[in-house]
Short mmCIF file of C-alpha atoms and ligand atoms in Angstrom, two decimals:
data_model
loop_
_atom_site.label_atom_id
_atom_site.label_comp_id
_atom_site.label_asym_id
_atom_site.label_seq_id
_atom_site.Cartn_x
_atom_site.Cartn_y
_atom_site.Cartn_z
CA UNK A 1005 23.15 -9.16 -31.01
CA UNK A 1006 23.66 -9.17 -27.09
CA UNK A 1007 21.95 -12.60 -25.33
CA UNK A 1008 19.73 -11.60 -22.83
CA UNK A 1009 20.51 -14.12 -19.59
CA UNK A 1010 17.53 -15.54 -17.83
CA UNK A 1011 17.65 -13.27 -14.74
CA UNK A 1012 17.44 -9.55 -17.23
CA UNK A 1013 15.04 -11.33 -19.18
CA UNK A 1014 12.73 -11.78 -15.93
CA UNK A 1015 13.52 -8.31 -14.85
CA UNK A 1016 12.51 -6.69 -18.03
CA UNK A 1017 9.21 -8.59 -18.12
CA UNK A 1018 8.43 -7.49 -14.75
CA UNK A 1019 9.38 -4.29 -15.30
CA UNK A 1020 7.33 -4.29 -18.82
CA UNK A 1021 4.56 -5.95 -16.89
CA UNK A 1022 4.47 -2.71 -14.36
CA UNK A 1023 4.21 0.03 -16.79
CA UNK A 1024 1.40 -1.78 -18.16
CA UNK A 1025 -0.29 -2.13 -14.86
CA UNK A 1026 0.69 1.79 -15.24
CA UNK A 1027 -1.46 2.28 -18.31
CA UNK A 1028 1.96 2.36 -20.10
CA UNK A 1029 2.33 0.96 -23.02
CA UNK A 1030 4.90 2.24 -25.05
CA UNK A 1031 8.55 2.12 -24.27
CA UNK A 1032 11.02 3.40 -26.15
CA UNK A 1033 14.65 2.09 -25.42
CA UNK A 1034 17.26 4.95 -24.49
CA UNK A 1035 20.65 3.70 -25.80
CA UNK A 1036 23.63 4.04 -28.26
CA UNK A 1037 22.06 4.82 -31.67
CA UNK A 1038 22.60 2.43 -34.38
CA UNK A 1039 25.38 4.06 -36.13
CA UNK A 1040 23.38 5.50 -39.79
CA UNK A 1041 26.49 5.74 -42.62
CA UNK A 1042 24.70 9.52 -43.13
CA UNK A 1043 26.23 10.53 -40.47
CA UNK A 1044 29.42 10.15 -41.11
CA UNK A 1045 28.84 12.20 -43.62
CA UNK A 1046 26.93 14.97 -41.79
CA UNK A 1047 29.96 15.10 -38.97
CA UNK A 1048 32.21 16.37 -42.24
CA UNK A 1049 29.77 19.14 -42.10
CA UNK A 1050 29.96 22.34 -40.28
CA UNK A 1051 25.91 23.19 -38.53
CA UNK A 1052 24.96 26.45 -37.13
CA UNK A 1053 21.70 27.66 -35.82
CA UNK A 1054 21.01 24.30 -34.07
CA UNK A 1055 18.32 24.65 -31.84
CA UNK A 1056 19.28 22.59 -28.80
CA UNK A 1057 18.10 19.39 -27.78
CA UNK A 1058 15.38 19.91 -25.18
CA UNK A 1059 16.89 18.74 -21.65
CA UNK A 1060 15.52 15.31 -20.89
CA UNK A 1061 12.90 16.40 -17.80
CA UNK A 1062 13.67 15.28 -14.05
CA UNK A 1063 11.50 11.89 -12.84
CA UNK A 1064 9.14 12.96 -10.78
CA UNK A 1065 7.62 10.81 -8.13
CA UNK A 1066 4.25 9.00 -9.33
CA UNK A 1067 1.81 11.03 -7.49
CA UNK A 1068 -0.87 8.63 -5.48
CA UNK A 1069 -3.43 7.46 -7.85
CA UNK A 1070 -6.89 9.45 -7.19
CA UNK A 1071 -8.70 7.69 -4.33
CA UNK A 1072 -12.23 7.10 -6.41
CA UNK A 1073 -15.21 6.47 -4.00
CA UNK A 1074 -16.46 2.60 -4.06
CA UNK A 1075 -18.48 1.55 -6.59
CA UNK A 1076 -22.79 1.68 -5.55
CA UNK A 1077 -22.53 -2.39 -5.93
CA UNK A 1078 -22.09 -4.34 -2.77
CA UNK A 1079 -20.73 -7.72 -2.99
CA UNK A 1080 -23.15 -10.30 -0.85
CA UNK A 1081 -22.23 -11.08 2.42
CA UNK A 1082 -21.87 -15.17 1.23
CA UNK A 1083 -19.81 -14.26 -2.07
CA UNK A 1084 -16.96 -11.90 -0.03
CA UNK A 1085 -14.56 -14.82 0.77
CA UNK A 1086 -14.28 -15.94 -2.80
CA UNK A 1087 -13.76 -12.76 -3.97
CA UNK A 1088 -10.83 -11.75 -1.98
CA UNK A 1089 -9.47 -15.11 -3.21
CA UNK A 1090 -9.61 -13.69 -6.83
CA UNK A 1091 -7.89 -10.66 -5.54
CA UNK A 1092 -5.29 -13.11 -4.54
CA UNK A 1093 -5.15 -15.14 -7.27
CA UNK A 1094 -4.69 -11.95 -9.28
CA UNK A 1095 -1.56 -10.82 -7.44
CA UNK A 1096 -0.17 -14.31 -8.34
CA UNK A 1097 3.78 -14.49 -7.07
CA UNK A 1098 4.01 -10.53 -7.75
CA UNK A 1099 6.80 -8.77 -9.35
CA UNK A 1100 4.83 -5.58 -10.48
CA UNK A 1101 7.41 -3.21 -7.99
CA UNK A 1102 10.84 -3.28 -6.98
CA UNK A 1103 10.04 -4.99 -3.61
CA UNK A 1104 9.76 -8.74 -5.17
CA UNK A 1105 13.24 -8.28 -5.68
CA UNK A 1106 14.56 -7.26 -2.51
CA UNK A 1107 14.32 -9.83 0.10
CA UNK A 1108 10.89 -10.61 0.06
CA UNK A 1109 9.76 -13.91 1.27
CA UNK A 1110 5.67 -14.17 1.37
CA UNK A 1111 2.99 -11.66 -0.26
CA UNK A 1112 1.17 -10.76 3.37
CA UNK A 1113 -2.48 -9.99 1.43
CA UNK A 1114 -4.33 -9.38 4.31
CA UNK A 1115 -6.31 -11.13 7.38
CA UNK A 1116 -9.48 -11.49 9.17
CA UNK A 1117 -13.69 -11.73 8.37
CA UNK A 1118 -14.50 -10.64 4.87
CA UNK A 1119 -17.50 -9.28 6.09
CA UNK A 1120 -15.95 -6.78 9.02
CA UNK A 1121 -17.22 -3.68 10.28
CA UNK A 1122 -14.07 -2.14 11.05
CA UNK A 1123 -10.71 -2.49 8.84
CA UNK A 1124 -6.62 -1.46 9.78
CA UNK A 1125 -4.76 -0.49 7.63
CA UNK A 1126 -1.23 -0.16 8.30
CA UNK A 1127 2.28 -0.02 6.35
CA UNK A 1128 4.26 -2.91 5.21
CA UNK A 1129 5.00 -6.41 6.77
CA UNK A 1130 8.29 -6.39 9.04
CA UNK A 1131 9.75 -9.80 9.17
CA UNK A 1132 7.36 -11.16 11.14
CA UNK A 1133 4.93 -10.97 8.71
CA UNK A 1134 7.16 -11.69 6.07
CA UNK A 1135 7.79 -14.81 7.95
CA UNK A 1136 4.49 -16.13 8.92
CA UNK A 1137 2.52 -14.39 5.36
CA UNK A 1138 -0.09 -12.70 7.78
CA UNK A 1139 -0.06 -8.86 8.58
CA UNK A 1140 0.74 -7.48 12.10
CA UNK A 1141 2.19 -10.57 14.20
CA UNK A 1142 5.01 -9.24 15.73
CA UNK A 1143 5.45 -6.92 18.43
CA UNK A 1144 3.25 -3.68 16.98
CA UNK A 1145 0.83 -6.38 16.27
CA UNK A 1146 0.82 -7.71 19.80
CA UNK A 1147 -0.05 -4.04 20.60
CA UNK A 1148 -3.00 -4.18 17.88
CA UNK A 1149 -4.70 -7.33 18.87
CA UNK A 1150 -4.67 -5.07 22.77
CA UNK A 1151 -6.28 -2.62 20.74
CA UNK A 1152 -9.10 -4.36 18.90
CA UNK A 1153 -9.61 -6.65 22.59
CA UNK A 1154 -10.16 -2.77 23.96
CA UNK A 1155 -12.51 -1.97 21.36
CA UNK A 1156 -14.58 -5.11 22.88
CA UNK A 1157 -13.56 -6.94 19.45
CA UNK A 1158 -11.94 -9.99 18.70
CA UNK A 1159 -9.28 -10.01 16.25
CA UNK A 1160 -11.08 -12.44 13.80
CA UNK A 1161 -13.47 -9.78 13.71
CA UNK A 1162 -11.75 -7.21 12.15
CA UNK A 1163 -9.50 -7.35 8.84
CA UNK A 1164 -6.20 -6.24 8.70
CA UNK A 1165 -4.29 -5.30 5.72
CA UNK A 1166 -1.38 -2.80 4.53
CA UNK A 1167 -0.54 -0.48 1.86
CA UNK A 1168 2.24 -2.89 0.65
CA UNK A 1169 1.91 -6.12 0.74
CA UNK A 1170 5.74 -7.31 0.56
CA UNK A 1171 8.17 -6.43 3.28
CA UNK A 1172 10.33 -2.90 1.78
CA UNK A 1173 14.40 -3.63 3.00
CA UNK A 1174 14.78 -2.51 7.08
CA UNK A 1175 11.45 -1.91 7.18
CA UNK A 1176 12.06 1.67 5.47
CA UNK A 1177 9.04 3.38 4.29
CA UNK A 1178 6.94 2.02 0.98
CA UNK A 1179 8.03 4.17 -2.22
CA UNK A 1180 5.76 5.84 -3.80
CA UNK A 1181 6.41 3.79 -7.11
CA UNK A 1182 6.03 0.23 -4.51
CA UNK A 1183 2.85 1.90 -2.60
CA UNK A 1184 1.06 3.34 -5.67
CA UNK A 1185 1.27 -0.15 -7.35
CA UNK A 1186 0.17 -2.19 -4.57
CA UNK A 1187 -3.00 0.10 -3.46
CA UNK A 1188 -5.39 -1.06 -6.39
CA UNK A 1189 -5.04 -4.41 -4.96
CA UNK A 1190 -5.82 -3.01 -1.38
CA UNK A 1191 -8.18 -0.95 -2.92
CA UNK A 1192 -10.34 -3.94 -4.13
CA UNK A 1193 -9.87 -5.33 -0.90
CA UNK A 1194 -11.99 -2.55 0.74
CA UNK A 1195 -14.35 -2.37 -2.17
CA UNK A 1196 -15.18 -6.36 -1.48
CA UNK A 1197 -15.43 -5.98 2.18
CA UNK A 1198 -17.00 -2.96 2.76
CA UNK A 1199 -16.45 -1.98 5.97
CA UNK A 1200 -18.15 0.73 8.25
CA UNK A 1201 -14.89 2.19 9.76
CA UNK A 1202 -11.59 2.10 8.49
CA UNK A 1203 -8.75 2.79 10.64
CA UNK A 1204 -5.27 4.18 9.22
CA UNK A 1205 -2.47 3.12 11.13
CA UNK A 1206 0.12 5.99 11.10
CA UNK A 1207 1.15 8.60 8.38
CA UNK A 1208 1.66 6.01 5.44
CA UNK A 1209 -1.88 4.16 5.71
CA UNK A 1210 -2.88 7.89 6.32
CA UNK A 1211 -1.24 9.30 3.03
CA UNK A 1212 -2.39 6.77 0.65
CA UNK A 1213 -5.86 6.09 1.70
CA UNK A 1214 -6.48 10.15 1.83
CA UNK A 1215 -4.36 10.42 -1.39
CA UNK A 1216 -2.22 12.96 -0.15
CA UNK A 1217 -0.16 13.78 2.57
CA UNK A 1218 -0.72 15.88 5.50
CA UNK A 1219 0.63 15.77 9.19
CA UNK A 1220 -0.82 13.53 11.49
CA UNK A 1221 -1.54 15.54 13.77
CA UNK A 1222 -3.73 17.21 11.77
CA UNK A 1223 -5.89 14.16 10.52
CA UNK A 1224 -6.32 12.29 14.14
CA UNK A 1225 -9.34 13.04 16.08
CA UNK A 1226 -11.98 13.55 12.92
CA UNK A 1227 -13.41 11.89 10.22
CA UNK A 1228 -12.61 11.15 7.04
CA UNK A 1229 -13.38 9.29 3.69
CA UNK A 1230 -11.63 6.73 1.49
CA UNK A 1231 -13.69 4.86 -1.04
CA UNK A 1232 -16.75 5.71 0.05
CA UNK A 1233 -15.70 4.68 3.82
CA UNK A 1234 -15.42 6.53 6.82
CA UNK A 1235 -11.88 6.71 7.67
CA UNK A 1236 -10.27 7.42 11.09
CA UNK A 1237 -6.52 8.12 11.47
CA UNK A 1238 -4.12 7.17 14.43
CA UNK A 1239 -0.70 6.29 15.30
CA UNK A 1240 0.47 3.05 14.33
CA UNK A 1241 1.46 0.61 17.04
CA UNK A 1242 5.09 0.79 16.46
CA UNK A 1243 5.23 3.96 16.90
CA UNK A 1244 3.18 3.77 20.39
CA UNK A 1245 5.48 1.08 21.13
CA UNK A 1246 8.32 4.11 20.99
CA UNK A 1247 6.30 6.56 22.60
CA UNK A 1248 4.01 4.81 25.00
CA UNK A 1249 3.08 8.62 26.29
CA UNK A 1250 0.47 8.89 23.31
CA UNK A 1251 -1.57 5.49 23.77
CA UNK A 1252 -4.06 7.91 25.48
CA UNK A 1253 -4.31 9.60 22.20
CA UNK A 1254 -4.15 6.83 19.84
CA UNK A 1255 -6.89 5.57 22.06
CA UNK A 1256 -9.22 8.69 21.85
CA UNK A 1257 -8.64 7.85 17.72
CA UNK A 1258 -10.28 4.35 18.82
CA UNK A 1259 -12.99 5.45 20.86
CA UNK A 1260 -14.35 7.51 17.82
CA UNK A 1261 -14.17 4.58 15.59
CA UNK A 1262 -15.99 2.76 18.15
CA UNK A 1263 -19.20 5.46 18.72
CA UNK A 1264 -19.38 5.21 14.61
CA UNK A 1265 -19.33 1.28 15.39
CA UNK A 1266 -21.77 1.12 18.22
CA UNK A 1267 -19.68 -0.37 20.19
CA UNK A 1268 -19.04 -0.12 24.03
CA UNK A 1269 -15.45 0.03 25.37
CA UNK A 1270 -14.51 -3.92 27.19
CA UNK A 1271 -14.66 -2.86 31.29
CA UNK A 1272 -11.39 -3.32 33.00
CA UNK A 1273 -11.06 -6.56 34.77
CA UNK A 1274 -11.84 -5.90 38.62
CA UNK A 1275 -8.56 -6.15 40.60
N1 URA B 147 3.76 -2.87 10.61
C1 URA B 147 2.85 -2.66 9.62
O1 URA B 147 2.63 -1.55 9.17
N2 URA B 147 2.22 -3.74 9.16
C2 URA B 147 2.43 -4.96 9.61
O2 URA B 147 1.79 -5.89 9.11
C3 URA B 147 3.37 -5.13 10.64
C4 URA B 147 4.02 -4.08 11.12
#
């Protein structure tokens, strides 16, 4: 029988380990059959009126997992802290997805009061965040913590999380496999926390908290729900970072989170 080394062993727990997170739980190995003496016999044989093997059907993409409204039960105020920590200690040094195996340095779970009003939600950590193990703390998060000081908020006021919590390869865009597994975590992040307002940064945040895709353009400037939240879509700072041009729009997305907040826009400095 073929030794398995170390390394396979580890890859086929993990990979055992995310089916089950799945709801899978059985697996059948696809292989070279074990060769059955009948058949040697059978090949001697001449078979008509076969009916074919059924084609093996294409792998589809793991659609996003319905986005279930929060449950009635709010965690108090006193008790949030601890349980994000359990959410934490749950993820453990993850290798449910693909992305603990490709470069990742630090899980980035997420940053800011337990108890906030207002929640971003963006991608992925660049390698920044992948650096430091906090979300949005290189130059698009510059551009956020301008944001939230324009909202007349402080940044430890807010909490900031992503869709993924490990950095995906060049910063390409979460898979649906990567995002799909990652999102109950964030999931119980928002169900803990609670907030009033959440804010989608860009199409990815948009696509996952909504549970389906849909242009941005068409979500910005209205509201929406995920888990029992209002939900607000804009750009993401990167992208404003390309396209300065649109931080009038992106700020529009802003100033409706901030009427559902209460809150009053900080007055530019006198010059
Ligand atoms: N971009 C994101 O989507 N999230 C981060 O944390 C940083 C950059």
């Amino acid at each position: 029988m073929t030794q398995l080394t170390p390394e396979l062993d580890q890859a086929i727990q993990a990979r055992i380990r995310y089916f089950r997170d799945l709801g899978v739980y059985d697996l059948y190995r696809r292989g070279q059959p074990v060769p059955d003496p009948a058949d040697a016999e059978l090949a001697s044989v001449s078979v008509t009126n076969v009916e074919p093997e059924p084609p093996i059907p294409e792998r589809k993409p793991i659609p996003p997992p319905l986005v279930l409204a929060a449950s009635a039960e709010s965690i108090p105020a006193a008790d949030r802290a601890s349980a994000l920590q359990t959410i934490r200690e749950d993820i453990g040094d993850c290798t449910r997805c693909p992305l603990a195996f490709q470069g990742r340095h630090t899980i980035v779970f997420g940053d800011g009061d337990p108890n906030a009003r207002l929640m971003f939600i963006g991608e992925g950590p660049g390698a920044d965040e992948d650096a430091q193990g906090l979300p949005f703390v290189g130059r698009a998060g510059q551009l956020l913590n301008n944001m939230i000081a324009a909202m007349s908020l402080k940044r430890s006021e807010v909490y900031i999380a992503n869709i993924v919590k490990c950095r995906p390869p060049q910063n390409r865009v979460p898979e649906p496999e990567e995002a799909n597994t990652c999102t109950q975590f964030l999931f119980r992040q928002i169900d803990i926390i609670r907030p009033q307002v959440i804010v989608a940064l860009g199409a990815t945040a948009a696509t996952y908290l909504l549970g389906g895709k849909s242009a941005l353009a068409r979500l910005r400037g209205r509201l929406h729900e995920a888990r029992g939240t209002k939900l607000i879509v804009t750009y993401h700072p990167a992208y404003l970072l390309r396209d300065p041009t649109q931080k009038k729009e992106a700020w529009k997305d802003l100033q409706l989170a901030m009427t559902e907040l209460g809150l009053k826009p900080t007055p530019r400095p006198e010059t």
